[in-house]
CSV table of N, CA and C in Angstrom, one decimal:
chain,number,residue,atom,x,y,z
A,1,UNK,N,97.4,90.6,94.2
A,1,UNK,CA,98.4,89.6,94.0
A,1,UNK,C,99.7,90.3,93.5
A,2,UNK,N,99.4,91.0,92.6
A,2,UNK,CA,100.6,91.6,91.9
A,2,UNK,C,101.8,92.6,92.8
A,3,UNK,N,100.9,93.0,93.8
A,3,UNK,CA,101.4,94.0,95.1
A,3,UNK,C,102.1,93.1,95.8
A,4,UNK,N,101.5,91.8,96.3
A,4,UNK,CA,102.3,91.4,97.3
A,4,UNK,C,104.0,90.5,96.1
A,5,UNK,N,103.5,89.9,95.4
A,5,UNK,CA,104.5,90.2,94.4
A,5,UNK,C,105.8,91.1,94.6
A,6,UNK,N,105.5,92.5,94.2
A,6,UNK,CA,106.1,93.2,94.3
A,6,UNK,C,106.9,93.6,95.3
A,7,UNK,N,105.9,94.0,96.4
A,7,UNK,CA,106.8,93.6,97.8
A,7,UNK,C,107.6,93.0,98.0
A,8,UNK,N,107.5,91.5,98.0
A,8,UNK,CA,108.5,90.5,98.5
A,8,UNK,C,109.6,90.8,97.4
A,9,UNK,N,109.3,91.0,96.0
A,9,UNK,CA,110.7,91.1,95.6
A,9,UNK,C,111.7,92.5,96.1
A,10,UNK,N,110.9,93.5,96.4
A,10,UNK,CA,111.7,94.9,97.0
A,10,UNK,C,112.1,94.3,98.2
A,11,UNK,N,111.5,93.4,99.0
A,11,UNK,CA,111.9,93.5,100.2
A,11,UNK,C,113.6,92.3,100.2
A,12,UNK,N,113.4,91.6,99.5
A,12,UNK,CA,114.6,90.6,99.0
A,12,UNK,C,115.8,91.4,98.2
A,13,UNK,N,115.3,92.6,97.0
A,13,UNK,CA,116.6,93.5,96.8
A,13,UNK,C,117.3,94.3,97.7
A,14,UNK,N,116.5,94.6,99.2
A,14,UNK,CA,117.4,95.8,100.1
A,14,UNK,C,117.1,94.8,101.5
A,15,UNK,N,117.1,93.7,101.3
A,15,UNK,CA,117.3,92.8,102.6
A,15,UNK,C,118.4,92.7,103.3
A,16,UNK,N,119.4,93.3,102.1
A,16,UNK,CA,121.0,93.7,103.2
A,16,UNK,C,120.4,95.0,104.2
A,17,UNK,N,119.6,96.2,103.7
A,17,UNK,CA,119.6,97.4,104.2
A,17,UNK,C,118.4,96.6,105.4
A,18,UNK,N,117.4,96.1,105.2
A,18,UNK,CA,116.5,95.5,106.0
A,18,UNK,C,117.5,94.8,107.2
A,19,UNK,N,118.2,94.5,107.2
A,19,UNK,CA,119.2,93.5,108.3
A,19,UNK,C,119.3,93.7,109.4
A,20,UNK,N,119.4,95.1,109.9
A,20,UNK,CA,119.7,95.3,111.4
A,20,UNK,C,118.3,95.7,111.8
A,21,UNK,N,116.9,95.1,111.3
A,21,UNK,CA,115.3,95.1,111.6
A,21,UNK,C,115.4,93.6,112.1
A,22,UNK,N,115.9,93.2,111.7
A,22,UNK,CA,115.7,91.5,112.3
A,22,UNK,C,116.1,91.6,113.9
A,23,UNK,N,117.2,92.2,114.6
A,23,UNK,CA,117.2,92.1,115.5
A,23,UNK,C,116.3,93.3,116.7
A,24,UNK,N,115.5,94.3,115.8
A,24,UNK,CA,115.5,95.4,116.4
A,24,UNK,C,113.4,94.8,116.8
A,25,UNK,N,113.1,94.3,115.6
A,25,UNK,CA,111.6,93.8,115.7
A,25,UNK,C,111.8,92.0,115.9
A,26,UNK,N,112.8,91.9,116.1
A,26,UNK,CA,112.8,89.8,116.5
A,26,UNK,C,112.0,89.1,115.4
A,27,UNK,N,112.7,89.4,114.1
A,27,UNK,CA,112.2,88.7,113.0
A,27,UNK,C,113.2,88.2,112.4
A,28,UNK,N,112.6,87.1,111.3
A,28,UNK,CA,113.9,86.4,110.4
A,28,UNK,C,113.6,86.7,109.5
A,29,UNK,N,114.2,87.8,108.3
A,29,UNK,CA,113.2,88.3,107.0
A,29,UNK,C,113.3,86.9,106.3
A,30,UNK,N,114.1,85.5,106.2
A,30,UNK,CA,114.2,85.1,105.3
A,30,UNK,C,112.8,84.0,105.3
A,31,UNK,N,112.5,83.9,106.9
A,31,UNK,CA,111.5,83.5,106.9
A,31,UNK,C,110.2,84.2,107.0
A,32,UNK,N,110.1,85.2,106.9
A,32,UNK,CA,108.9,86.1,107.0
A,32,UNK,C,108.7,87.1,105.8
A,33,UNK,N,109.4,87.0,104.8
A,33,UNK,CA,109.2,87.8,103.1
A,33,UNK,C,108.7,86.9,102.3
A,34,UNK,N,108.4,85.6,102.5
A,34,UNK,CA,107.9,84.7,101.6
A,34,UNK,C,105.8,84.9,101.8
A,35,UNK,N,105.9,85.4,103.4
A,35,UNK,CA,104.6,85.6,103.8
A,35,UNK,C,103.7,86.8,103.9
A,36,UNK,N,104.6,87.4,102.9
A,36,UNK,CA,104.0,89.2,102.9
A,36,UNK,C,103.2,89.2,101.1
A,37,UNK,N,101.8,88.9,101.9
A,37,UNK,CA,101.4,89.3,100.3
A,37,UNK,C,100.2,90.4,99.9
A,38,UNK,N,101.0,91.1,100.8
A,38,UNK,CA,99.8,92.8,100.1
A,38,UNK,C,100.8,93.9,101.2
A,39,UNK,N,99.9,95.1,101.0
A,39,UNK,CA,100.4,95.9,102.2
A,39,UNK,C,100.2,96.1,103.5
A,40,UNK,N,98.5,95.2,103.6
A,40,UNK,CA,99.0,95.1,105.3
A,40,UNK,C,100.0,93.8,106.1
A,41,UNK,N,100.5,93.0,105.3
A,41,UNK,CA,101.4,92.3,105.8
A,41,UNK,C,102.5,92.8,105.7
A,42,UNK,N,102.7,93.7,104.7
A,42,UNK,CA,104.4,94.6,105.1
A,42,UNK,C,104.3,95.7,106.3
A,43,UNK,N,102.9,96.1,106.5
A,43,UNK,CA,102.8,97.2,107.6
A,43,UNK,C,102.7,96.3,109.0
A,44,UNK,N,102.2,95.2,108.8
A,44,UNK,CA,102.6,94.2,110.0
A,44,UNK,C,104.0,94.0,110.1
A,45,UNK,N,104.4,93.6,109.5
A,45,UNK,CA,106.0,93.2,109.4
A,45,UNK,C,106.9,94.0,109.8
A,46,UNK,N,107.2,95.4,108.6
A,46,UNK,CA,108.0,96.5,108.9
A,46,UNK,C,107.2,98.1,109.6
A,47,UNK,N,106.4,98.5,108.4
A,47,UNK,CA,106.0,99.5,108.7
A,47,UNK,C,105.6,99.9,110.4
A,48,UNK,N,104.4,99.0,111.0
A,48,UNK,CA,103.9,99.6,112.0
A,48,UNK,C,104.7,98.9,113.5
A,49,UNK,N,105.8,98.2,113.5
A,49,UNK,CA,106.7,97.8,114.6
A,49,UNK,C,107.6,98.7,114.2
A,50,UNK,N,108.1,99.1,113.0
A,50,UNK,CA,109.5,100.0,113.2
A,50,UNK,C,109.1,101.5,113.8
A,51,UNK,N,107.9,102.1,113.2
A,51,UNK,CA,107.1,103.7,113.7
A,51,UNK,C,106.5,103.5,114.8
A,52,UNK,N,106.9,102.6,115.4
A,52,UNK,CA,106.5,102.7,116.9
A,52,UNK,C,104.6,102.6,117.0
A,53,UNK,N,104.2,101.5,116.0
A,53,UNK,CA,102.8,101.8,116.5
A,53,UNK,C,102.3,100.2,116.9
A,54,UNK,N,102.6,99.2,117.0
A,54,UNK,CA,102.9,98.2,116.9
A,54,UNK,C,101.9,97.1,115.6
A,55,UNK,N,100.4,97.4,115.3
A,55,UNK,CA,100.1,96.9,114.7
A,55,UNK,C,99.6,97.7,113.7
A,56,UNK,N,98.8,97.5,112.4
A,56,UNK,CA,98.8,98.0,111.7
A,56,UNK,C,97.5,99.1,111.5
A,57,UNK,N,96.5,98.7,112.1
A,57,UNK,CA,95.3,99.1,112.7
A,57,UNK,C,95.9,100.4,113.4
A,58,UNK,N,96.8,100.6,114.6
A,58,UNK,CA,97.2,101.7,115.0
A,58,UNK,C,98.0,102.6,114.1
A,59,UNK,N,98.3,102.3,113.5
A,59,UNK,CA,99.1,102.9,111.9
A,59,UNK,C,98.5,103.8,111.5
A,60,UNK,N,97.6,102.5,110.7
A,60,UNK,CA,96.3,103.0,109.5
A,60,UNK,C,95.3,104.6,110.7
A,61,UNK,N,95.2,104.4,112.0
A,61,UNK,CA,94.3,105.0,112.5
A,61,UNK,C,95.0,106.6,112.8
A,62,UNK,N,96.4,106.7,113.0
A,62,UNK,CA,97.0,107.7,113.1
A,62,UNK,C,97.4,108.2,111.6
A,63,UNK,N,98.0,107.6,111.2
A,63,UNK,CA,98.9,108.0,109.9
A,63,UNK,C,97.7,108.8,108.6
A,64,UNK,N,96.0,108.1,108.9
A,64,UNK,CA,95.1,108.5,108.0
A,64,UNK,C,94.9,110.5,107.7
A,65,UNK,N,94.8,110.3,106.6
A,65,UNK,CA,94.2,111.8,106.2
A,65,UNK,C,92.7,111.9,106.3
A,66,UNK,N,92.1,110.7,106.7
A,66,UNK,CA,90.6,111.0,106.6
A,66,UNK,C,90.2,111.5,107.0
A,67,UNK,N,90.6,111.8,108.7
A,67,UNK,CA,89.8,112.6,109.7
A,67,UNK,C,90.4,114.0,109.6
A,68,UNK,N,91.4,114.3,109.4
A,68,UNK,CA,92.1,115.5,109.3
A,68,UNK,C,91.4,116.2,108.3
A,69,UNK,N,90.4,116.0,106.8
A,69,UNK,CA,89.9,116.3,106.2
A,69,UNK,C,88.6,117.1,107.1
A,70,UNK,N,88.5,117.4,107.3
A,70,UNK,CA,87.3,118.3,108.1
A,70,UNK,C,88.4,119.6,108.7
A,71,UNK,N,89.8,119.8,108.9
A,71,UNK,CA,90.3,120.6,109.6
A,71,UNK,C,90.8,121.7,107.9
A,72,UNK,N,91.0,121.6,107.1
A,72,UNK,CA,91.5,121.8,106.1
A,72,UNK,C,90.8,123.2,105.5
A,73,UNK,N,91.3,124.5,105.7
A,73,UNK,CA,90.8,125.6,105.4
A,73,UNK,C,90.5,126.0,104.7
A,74,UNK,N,91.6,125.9,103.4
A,74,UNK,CA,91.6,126.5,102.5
A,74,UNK,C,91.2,125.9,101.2
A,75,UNK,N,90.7,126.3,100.0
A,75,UNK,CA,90.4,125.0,99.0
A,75,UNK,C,91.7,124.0,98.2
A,76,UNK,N,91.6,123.2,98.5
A,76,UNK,CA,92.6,122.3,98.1
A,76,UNK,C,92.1,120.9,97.2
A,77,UNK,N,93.1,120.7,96.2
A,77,UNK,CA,93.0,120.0,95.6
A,77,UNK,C,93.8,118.6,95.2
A,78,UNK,N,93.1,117.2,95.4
A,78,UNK,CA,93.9,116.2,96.1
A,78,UNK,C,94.2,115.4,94.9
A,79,UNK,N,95.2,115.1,94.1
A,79,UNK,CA,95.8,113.9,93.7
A,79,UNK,C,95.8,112.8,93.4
A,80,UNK,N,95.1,111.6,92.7
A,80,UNK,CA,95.8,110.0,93.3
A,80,UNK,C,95.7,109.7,91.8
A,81,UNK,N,96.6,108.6,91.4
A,81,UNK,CA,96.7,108.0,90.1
A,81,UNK,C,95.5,107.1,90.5
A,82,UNK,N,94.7,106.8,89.4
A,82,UNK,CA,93.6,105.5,88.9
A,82,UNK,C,94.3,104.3,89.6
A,83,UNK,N,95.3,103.8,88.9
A,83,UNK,CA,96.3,103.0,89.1
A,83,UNK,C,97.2,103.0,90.0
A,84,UNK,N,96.6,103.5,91.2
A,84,UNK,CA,97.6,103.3,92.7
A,84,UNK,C,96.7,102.3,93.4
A,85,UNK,N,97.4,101.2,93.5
A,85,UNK,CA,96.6,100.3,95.0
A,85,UNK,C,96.9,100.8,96.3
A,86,UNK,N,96.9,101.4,96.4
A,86,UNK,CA,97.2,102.3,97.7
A,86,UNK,C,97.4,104.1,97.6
A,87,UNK,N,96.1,104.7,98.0
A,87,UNK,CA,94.7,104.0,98.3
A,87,UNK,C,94.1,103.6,96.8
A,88,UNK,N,93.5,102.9,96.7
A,88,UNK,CA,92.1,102.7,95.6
A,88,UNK,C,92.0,103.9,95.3
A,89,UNK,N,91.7,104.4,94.3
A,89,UNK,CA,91.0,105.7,93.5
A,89,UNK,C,89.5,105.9,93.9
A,90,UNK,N,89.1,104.9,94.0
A,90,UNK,CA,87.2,104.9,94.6
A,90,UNK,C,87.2,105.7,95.8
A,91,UNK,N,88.7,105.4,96.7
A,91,UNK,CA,88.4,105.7,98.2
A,91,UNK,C,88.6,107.2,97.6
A,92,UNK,N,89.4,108.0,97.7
A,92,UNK,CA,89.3,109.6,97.1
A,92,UNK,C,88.2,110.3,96.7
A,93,UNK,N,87.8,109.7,95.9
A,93,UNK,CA,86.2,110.2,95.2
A,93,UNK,C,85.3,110.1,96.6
A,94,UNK,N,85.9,108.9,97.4
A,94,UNK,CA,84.3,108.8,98.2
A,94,UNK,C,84.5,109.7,99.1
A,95,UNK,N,86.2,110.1,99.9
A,95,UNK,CA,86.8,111.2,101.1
A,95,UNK,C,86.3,112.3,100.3
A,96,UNK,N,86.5,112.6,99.1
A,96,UNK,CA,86.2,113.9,98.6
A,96,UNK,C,84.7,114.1,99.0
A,97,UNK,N,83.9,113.3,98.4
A,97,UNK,CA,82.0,113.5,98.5
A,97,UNK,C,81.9,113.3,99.9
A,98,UNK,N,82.3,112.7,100.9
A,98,UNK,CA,82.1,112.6,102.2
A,98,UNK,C,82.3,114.1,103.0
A,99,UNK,N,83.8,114.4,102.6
A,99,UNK,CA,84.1,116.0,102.9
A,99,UNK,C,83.0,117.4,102.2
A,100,UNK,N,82.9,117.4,101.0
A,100,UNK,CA,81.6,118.0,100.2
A,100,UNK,C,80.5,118.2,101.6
A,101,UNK,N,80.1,116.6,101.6
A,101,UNK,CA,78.6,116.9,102.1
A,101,UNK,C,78.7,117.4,103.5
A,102,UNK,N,79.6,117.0,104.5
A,102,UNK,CA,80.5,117.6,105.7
A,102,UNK,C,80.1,119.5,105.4
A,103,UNK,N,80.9,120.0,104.6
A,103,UNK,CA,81.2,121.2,104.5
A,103,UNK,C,79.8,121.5,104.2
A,104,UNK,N,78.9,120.9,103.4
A,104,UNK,CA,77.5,121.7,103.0
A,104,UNK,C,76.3,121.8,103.7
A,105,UNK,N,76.9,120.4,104.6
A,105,UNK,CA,75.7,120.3,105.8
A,105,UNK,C,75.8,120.9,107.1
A,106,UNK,N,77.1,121.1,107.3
A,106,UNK,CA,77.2,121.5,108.9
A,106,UNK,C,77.6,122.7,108.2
């Protein structure tokens, strides 16, 4: 709740810079910021029509690090605050142990 919150007020402070998206994706932010309440309604909205992917599902499917984890050489060490909703902290721990058992089994 607090995300989509957040959102809609970011997206109402730079709605001047958002302005030439209204004609480019055929939207009316004034009517469509009131209905964004998490991040996949802003990746519907902005994110996956302006990057050329059109919905968010094709986004999430290209833009992911999950599968690229298996190509990764060298030992590396990944990042994420507790307190990011995006991604969850759970999901890390679980790509990490997923990757682990990847590397130990094959």
């Amino acid at each position: 709740m607090g995300l989509g919150i957040n959102l809609r007020r970011k997206l109402r402070e730079h709605e001047d810079a958002l302005k030439p998206l209204e004609n480019i994706l055929k939207i009316n932010l004034k009517e469509e910021i009131p209905k964004v309440k998490g991040m996949r309604d802003f990746d519907q909205l902005i994110t996956a029509p302006t990057l050329g992917y059109g919905f968010p599902d094709n986004y999430y499917r290209v833009a992911s690090l999950g599968p690229r984890l298996k190509d990764i050489k060298v030992p590396t060490l990944l990042f994420s605050p507790t307190d990011d909703p995006i991604p969850p902290y759970v999901s890390i721990e679980l790509v990490a142990a997923i990757y682990f058992l990847m590397k130990t089994l094959w």
